[in-house]
Coordinates of C-alpha atoms and ligand atoms in Angstrom, one line a residue:
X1 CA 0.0 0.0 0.0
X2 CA 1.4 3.0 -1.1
X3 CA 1.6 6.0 1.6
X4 CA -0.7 8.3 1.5
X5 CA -0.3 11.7 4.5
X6 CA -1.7 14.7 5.3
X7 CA -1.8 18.4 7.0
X8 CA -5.0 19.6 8.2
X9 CA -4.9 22.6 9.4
X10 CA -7.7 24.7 11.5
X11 CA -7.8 28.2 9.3
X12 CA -8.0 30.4 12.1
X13 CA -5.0 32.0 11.9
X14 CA -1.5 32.5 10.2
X15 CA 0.1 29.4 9.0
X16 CA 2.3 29.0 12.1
X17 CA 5.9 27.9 11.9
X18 CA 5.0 24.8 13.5
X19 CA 2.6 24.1 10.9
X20 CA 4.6 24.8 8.3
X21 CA 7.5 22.3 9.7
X22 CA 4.9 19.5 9.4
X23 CA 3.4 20.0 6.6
X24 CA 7.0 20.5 4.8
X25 CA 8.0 16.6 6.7
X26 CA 4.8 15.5 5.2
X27 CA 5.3 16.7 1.7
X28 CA 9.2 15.4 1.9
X29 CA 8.3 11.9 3.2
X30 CA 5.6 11.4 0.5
X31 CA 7.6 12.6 -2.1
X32 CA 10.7 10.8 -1.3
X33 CA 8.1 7.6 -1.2
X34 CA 6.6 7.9 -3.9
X35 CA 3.5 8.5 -1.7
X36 CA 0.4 10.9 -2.1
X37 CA 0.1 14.3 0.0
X38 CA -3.3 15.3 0.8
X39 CA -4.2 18.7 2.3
X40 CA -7.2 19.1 4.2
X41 CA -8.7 22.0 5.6
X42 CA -10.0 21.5 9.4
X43 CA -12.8 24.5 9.4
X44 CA -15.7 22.7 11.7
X45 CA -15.0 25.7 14.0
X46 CA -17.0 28.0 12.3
X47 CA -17.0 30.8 14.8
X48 CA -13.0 30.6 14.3
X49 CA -12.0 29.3 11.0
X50 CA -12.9 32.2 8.3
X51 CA -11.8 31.8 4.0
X52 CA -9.6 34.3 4.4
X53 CA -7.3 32.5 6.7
X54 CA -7.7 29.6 4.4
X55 CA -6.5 31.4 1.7
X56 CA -3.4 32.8 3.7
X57 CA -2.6 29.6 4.4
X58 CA -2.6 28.5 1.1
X59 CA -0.5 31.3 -0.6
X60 CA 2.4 30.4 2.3
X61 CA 2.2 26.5 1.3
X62 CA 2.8 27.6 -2.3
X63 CA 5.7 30.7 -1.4
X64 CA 7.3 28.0 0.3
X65 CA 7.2 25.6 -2.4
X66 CA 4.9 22.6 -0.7
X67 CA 2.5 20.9 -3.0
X68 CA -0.2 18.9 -2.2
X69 CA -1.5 16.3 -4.5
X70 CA -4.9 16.5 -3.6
X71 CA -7.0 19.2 -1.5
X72 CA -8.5 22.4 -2.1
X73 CA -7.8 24.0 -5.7
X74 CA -6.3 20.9 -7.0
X75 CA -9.2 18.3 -6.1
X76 CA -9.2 14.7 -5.8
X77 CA -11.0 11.1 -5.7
X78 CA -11.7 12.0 -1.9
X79 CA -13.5 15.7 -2.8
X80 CA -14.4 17.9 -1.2
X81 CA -11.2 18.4 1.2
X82 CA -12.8 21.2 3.6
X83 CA -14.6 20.0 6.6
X84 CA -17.6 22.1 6.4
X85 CA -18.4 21.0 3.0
X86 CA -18.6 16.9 4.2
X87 CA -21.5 17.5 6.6
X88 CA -23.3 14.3 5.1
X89 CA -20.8 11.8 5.1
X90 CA -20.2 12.7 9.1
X91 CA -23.9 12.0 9.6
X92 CA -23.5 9.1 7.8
X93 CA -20.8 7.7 10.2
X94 CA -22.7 9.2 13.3
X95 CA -25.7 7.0 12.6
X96 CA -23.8 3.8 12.0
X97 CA -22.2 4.6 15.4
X98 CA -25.7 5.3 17.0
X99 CA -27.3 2.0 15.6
X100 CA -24.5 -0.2 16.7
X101 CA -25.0 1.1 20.2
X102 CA -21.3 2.5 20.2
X103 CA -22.9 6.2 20.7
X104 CA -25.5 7.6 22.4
X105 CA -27.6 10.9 22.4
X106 CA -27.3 13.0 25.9
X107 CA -29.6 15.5 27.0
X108 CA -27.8 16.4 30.0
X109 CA -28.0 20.4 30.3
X110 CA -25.1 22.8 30.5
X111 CA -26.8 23.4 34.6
X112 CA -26.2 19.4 35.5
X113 CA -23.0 19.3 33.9
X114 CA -21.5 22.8 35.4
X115 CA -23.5 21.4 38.7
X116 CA -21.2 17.6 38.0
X117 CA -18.0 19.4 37.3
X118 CA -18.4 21.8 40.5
X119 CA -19.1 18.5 42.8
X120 CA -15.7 16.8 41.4
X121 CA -14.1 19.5 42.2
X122 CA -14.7 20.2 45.4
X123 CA -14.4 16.1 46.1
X124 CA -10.6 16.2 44.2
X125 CA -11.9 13.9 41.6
X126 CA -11.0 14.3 37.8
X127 CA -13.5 16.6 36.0
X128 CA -15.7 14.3 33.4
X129 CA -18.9 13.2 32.0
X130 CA -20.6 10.6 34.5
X131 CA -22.3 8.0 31.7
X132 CA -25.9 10.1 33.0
X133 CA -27.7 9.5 29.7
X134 CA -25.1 6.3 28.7
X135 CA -27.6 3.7 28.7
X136 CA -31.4 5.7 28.5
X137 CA -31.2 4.8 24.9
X138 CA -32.5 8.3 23.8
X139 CA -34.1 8.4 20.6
X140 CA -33.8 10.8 17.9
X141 CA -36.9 12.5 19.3
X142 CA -35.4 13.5 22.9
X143 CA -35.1 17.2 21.9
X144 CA -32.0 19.0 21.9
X145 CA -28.7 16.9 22.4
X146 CA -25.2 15.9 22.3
X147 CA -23.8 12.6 20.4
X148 CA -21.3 10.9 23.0
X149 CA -18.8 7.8 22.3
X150 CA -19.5 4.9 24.9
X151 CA -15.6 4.5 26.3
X152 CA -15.2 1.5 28.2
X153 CA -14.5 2.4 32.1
X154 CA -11.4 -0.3 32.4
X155 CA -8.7 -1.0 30.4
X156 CA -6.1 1.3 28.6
X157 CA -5.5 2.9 25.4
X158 CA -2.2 2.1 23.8
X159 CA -0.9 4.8 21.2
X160 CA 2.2 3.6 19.4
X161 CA 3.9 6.2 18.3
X162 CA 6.4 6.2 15.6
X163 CA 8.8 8.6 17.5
X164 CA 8.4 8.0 21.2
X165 CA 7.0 4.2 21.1
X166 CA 4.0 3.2 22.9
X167 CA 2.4 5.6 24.9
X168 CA -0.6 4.2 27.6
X169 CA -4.4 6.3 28.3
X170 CA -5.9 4.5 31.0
X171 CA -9.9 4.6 29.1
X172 CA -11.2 5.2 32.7
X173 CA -9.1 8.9 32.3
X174 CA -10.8 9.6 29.3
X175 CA -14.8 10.4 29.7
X176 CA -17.8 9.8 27.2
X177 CA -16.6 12.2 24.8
X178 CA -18.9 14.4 22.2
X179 CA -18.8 13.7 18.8
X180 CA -21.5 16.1 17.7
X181 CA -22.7 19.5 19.5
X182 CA -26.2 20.3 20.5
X183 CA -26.1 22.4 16.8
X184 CA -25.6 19.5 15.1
X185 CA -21.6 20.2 14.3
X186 CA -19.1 17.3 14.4
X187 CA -15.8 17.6 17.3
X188 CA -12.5 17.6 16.0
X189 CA -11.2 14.2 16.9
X190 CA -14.7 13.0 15.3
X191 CA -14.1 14.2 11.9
X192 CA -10.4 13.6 12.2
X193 CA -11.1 10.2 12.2
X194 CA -13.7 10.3 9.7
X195 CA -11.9 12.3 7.3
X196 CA -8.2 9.8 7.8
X197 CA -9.8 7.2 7.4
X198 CA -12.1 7.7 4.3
X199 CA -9.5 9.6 2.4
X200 CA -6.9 6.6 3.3
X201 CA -4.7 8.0 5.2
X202 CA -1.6 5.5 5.9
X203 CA 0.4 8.1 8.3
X204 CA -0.3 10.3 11.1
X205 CA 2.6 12.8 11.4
X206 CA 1.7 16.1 13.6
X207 CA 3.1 18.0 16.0
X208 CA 3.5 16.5 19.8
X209 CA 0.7 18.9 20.7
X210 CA -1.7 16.4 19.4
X211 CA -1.1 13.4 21.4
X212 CA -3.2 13.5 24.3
X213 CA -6.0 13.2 21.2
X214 CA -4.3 10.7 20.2
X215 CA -6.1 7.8 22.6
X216 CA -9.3 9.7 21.5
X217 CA -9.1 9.1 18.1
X218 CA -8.1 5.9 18.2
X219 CA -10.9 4.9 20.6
X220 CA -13.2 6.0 17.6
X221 CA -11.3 4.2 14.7
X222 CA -12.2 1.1 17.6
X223 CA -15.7 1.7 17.6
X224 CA -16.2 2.5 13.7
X225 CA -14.5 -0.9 13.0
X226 CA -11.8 0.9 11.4
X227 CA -8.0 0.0 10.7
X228 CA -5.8 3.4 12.5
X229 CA -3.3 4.8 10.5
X230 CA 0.5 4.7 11.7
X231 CA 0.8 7.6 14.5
X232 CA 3.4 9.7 15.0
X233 CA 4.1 13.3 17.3
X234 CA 6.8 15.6 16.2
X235 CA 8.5 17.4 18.8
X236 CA 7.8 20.8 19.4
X237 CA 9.7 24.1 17.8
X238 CA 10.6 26.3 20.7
X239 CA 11.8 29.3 21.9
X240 CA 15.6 29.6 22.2
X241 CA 15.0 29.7 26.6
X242 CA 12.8 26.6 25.8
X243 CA 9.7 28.4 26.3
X244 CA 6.5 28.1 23.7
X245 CA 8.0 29.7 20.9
X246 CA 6.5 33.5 20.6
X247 CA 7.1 37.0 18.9
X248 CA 9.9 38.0 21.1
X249 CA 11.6 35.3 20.0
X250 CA 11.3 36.8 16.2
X251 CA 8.0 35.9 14.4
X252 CA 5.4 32.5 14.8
X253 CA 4.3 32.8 11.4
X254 CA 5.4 32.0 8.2
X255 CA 4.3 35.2 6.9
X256 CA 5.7 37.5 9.3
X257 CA 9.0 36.0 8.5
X258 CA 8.7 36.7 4.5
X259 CA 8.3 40.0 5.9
X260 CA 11.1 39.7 7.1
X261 CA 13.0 38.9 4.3
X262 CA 13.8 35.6 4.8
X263 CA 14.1 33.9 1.2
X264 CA 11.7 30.7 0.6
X265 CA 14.2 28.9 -0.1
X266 CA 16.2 29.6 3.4
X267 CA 13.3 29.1 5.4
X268 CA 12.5 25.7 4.1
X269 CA 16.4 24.8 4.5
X270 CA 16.4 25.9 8.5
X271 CA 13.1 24.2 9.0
X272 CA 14.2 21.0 8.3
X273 CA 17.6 21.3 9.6
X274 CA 15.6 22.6 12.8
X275 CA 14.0 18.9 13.2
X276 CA 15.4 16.7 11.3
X277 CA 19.2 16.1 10.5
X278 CA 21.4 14.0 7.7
X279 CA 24.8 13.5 8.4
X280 CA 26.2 17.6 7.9
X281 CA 23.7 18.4 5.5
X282 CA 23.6 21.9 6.6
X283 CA 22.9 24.2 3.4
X284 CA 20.2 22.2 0.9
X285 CA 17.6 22.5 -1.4
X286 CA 14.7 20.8 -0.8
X287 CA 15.2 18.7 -3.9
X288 CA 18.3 17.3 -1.7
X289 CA 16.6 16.9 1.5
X290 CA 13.9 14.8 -0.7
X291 CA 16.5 12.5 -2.3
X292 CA 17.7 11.6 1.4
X293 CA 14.7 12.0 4.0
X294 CA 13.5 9.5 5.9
X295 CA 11.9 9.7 9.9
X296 CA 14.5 8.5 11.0
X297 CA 16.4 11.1 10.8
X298 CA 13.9 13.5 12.8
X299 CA 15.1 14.7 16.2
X300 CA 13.5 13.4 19.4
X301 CA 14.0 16.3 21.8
X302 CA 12.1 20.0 20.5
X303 CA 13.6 22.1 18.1
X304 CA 15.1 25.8 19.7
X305 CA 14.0 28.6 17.5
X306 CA 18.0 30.4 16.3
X307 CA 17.5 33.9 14.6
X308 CA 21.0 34.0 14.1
X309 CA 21.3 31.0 12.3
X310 CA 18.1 31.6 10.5
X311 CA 19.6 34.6 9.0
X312 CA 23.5 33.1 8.3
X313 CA 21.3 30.6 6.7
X314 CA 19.3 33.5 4.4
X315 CA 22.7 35.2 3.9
X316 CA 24.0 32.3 2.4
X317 CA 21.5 31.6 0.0
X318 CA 21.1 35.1 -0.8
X319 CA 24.4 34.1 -2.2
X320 CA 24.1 31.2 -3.6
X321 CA 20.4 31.5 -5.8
X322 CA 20.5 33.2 -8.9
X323 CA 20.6 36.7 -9.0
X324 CA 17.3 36.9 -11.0
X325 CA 15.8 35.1 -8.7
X326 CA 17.0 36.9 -5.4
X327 CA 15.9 40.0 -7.4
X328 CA 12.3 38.4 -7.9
X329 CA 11.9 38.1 -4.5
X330 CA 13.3 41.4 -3.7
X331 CA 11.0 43.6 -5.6
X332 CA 8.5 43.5 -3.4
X333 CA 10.1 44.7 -0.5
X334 CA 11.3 47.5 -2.7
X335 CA 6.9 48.3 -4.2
X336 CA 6.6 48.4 -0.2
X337 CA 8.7 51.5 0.5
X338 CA 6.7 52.7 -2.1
X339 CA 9.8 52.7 -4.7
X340 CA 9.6 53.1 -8.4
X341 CA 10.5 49.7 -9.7
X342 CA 8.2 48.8 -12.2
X343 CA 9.8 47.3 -15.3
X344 CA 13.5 47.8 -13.9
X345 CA 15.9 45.2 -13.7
X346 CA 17.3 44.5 -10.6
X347 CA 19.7 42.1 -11.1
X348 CA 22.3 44.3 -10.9
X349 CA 21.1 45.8 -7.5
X350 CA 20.9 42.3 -6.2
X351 CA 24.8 41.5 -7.9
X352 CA 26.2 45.0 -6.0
X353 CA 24.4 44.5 -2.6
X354 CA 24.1 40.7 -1.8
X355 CA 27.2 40.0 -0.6
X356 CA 26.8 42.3 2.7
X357 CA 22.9 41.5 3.5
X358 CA 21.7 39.1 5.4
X359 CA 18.2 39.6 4.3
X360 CA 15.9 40.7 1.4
X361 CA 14.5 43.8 4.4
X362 CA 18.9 44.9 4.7
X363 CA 18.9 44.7 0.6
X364 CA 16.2 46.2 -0.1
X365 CA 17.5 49.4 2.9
X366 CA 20.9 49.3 0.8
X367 CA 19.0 49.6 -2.3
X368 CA 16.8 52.4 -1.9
X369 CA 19.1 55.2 -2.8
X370 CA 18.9 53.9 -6.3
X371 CA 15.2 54.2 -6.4
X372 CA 14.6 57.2 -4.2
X373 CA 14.5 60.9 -5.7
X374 CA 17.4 63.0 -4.6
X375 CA 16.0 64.8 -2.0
X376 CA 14.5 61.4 -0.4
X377 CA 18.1 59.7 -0.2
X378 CA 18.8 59.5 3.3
X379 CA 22.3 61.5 3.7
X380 CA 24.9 60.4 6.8
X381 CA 25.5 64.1 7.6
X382 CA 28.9 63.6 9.3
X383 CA 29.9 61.7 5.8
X384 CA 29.0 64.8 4.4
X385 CA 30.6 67.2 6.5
X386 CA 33.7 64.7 5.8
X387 CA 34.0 64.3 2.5
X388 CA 31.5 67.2 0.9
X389 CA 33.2 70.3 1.6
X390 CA 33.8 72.6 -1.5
X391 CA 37.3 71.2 -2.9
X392 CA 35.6 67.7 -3.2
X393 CA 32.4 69.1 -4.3
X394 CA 34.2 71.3 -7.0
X395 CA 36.2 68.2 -7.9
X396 CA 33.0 66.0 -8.3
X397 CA 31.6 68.6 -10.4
X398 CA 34.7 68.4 -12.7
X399 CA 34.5 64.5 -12.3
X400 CA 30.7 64.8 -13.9
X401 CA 32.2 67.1 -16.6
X402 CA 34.8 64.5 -17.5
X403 CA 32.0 61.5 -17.7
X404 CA 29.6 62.9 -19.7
X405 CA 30.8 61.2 -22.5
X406 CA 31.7 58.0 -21.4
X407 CA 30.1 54.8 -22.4
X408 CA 27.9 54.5 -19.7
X409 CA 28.9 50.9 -18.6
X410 CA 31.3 48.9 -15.1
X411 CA 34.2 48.9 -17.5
X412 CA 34.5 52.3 -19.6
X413 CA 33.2 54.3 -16.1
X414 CA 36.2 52.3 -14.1
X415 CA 38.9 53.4 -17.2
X416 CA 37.4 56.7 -17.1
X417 CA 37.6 57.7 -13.2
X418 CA 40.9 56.1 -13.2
X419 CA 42.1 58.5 -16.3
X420 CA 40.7 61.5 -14.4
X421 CA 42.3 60.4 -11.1
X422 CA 46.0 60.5 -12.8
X423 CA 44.9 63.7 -14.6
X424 CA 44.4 65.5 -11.1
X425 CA 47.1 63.4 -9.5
X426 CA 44.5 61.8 -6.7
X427 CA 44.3 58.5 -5.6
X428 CA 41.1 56.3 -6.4
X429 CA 40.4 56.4 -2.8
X430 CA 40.2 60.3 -2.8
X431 CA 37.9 60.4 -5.6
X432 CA 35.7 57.3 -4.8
X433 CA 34.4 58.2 -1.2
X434 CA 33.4 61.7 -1.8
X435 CA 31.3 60.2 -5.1
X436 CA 30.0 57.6 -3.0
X437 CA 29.0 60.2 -0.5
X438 CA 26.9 62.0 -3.4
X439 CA 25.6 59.4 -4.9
X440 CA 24.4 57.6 -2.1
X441 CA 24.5 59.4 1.0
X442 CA 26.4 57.1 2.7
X443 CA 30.5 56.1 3.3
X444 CA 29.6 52.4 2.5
X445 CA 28.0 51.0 0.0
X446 CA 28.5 49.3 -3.5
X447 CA 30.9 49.5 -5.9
X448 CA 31.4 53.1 -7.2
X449 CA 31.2 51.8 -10.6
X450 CA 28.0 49.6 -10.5
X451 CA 26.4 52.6 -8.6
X452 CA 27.0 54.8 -11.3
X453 CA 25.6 52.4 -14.1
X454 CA 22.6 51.1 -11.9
X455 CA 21.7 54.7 -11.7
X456 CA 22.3 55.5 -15.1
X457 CA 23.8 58.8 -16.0
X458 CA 21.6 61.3 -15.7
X459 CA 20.8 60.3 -12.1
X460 CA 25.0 59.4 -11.6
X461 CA 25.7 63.0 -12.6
X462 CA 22.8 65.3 -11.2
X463 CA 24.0 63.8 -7.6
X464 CA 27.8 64.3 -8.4
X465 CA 26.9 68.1 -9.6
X466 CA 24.0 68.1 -6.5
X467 CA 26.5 68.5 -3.7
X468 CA 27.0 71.7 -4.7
X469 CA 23.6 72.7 -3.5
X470 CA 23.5 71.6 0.0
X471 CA 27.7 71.8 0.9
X472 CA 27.1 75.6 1.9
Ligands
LIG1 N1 -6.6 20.8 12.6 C1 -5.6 20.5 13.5 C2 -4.7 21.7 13.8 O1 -4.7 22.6 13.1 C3 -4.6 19.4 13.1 C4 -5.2 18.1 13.3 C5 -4.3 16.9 13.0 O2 -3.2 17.1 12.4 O3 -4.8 15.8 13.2 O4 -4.1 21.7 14.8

């Protein structure tokens, strides 16, 4: 049988990181198997789950490259693959389990139950459903009610987990629980094991999070009659202190660290690396992970969350991808300062900058100056009162003289500057920084050459001659 996984996630929110690192072991394991990966949208909370989200979630599976074979926008033999749209074939699994006596309908009121819960807690006992309605055999006519699984009082619940091995529930720990609300909606570890099992699921992989459901679930495959798939719980991502991971500790969702111009391609590479590891496979694409993943290779104790490695990780492949593809993903960061960029080519920004940022957010800051109008360009005043007095502005001003007719490319601007440094008897150095200065407001920067010919002449010269204005 060939293996077929999944990640379902709730759309109430941002695709979290954690989210993201199991869907992306999913996606590897089934591609690396030759396996199917199904995703499955989890939106029975309907006071929580909104399309939006959805569709958020979504666009950050595609940005990071993870494709699902079958699920929303791509379909599938087991259509439709969002939770509230399979409303019929949950009832149709909640009468079986009704008619075999396996559930039963419970009319107990939110008053007994809040009455039963404040009695077992003043007596110590364990909060849970007593069995009240377990055996009135209340028919469909009883008025308004829950549907609750019958769960044997003795024995345990054995979860064997891939990772950790087998885990024991004693049943008698785990109360009468409700598969379907009052308004007729289906629980989570109902439809979990509805939806796993009719769309054929062979592995559970999820984050450790979900294990205490675990038991649950597999108490419902029991009473359905159905085979469980394989389980296993992935540790946790947290915090580098080992607390739940959080926005001090740099962002929780996926999105929030595109913001922060982490490349796709980066991200993907520290997530794995985070959980999983293959001899010192450190920098890979996830082609390469593919070719060598298995779950063996996942780490048993939680991953700590590293900025600093995230971003030597982005730094290096800000180096390493192509520069039209580093300058794809830079543009818009640039369209969000509100920067001219349409139809410009910025490979050559990307070929001047890269080297010194560690992210798209630090290339796009070194970059702006290119885009901004004059006035905009943010100037380093004291670099100015350095190297922008009037000798050096009256020398930049002969320096634009002698380049107006200069092939405007790296090469014939390099000859050029170089001709007119001997002329004057002035070292590179002497000439360079003060036209750095004026052209882009700062000591450091690129190349003095590439800045020129990325900001073609007109724009080169007007902020050599410009100094002029603003050195009184
Ligand atoms: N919908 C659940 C969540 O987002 C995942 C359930 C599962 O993987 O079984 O946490």
């Amino acid at each position: 049988m060939s293996l077929r996984v999944r990640f379902a996630p709730s759309p109430t929110g941002n695709l979290h990181i954690g989210g993201a690192r199991t869907a992306l072991f999913n996606h590897m394991l089934a591609r690396r198997q030759g396996g199917t990966f199904i995703l499955r949208i989890e939106d029975t909370d309907t006071g929580r789950s909104t399309p939006e989200y959805e569709a958020v979630i979504l666009r950050e599976l595609r940005w990071l490259d993870i494709s699902w074979d079958e699920g929303p926008e791509v379909g599938g033999p087991h259509a439709p693959y969002r939770q509230s749209e399979r409303a019929g074939i949950y009832a149709a699994y909640t009468q079986k389990l009704l008619e075999g006596g396996m559930a039963y309908r419970c009319t107990c009121t939110v008053e007994r139950l809040d009455a039963l819960r404040a009695g077992q807690e003043a007596a110590k006992q364990k909060p849970g459903y007593d069995g009240h309605c377990r055996d009135q055999n209340l028919g469909a006519d009883c008025g308004p009610h829950v549907v609750r699984l019958r769960v044997p009082d003795q024995g345990e619940t054995v979860v064997d987990d891939y990772f950790k091995g087998p885990v024991s529930f004693a049943n008698a720990e785990l109360d009468d629980m409700i598969l379907v609300r009052t308004d007729g909606v289906p629980t989570y570890n109902f439809v979990v094991v509805v939806d796993d099992a009719h769309m054929g699921i062979t592995h559970v992989l999820r984050g450790d999070e979900h294990l205490n459901n675990t038991p649950k679930q597999l108490l419902i495959y029991a009473a359905l009659g159905l085979n469980p798939p394989r389980f296993g719980h992935m540790p946790l991502i947290l915090g580098p202190d080992g607390s739940k991971l959080s926005k001090r500790h740099g962002a929780t969702s996926v999105a929030g660290y595109r913001e922060m111009g982490i490349l796709p391609e980066a991200l993907i590479n520290y997530l794995t690396r985070l959980g999983w590891a293959h001899g010192d496979m450190e920098i890979f694409t996830k082609a390469e992970a593919v070719e060598v993943f298995s779950l063996e290779g996942v780490g048993k104790s939680p991953g700590k969350w590293d900025m600093d490695k995230l971003l030597w990780v982005n730094a290096q492949w800000m180096k390493r991808l192509a520069p039209e593809r580093v300058a794809e993903a830079l543009r818009p960061h640039l369209l969000a300062r509100g920067l001219q960029v349409e139809g410009r080519d910025l490979t050559a920004v990307v070929l001047a900058l890269r080297e010194r940022a560690r992210t798209l957010v630090e290339l796009a800051d070194g970059a702006a100056f290119f885009f901004q109008a004059d006035q905009d360009v943010k100037r380093d005043e004291e670099a100015a009162k350095a190297f922008l007095g009037p000798d050096n502005v009256a020398m930049l001003a002969a320096l634009a003289d002698h380049l107006e007719g200069v092939d405007w490319t790296d090469a014939a601007l390099e000859t050029s500057v170089n001709q007119f440094c001997t002329a004057h008897g002035l070292k590179l150095g002497k000439v360079a920084q003060p036209a750095r200065v004026a052209t882009c407001g700062q000591k450091v920067g690129p190349g003095l050459f590439q800045t020129l010919t990325i900001l073609g002449k007109e724009t080169a010269l007007r902020r050599l001659r410009a100094p002029a204005k603003n050195s009184a």
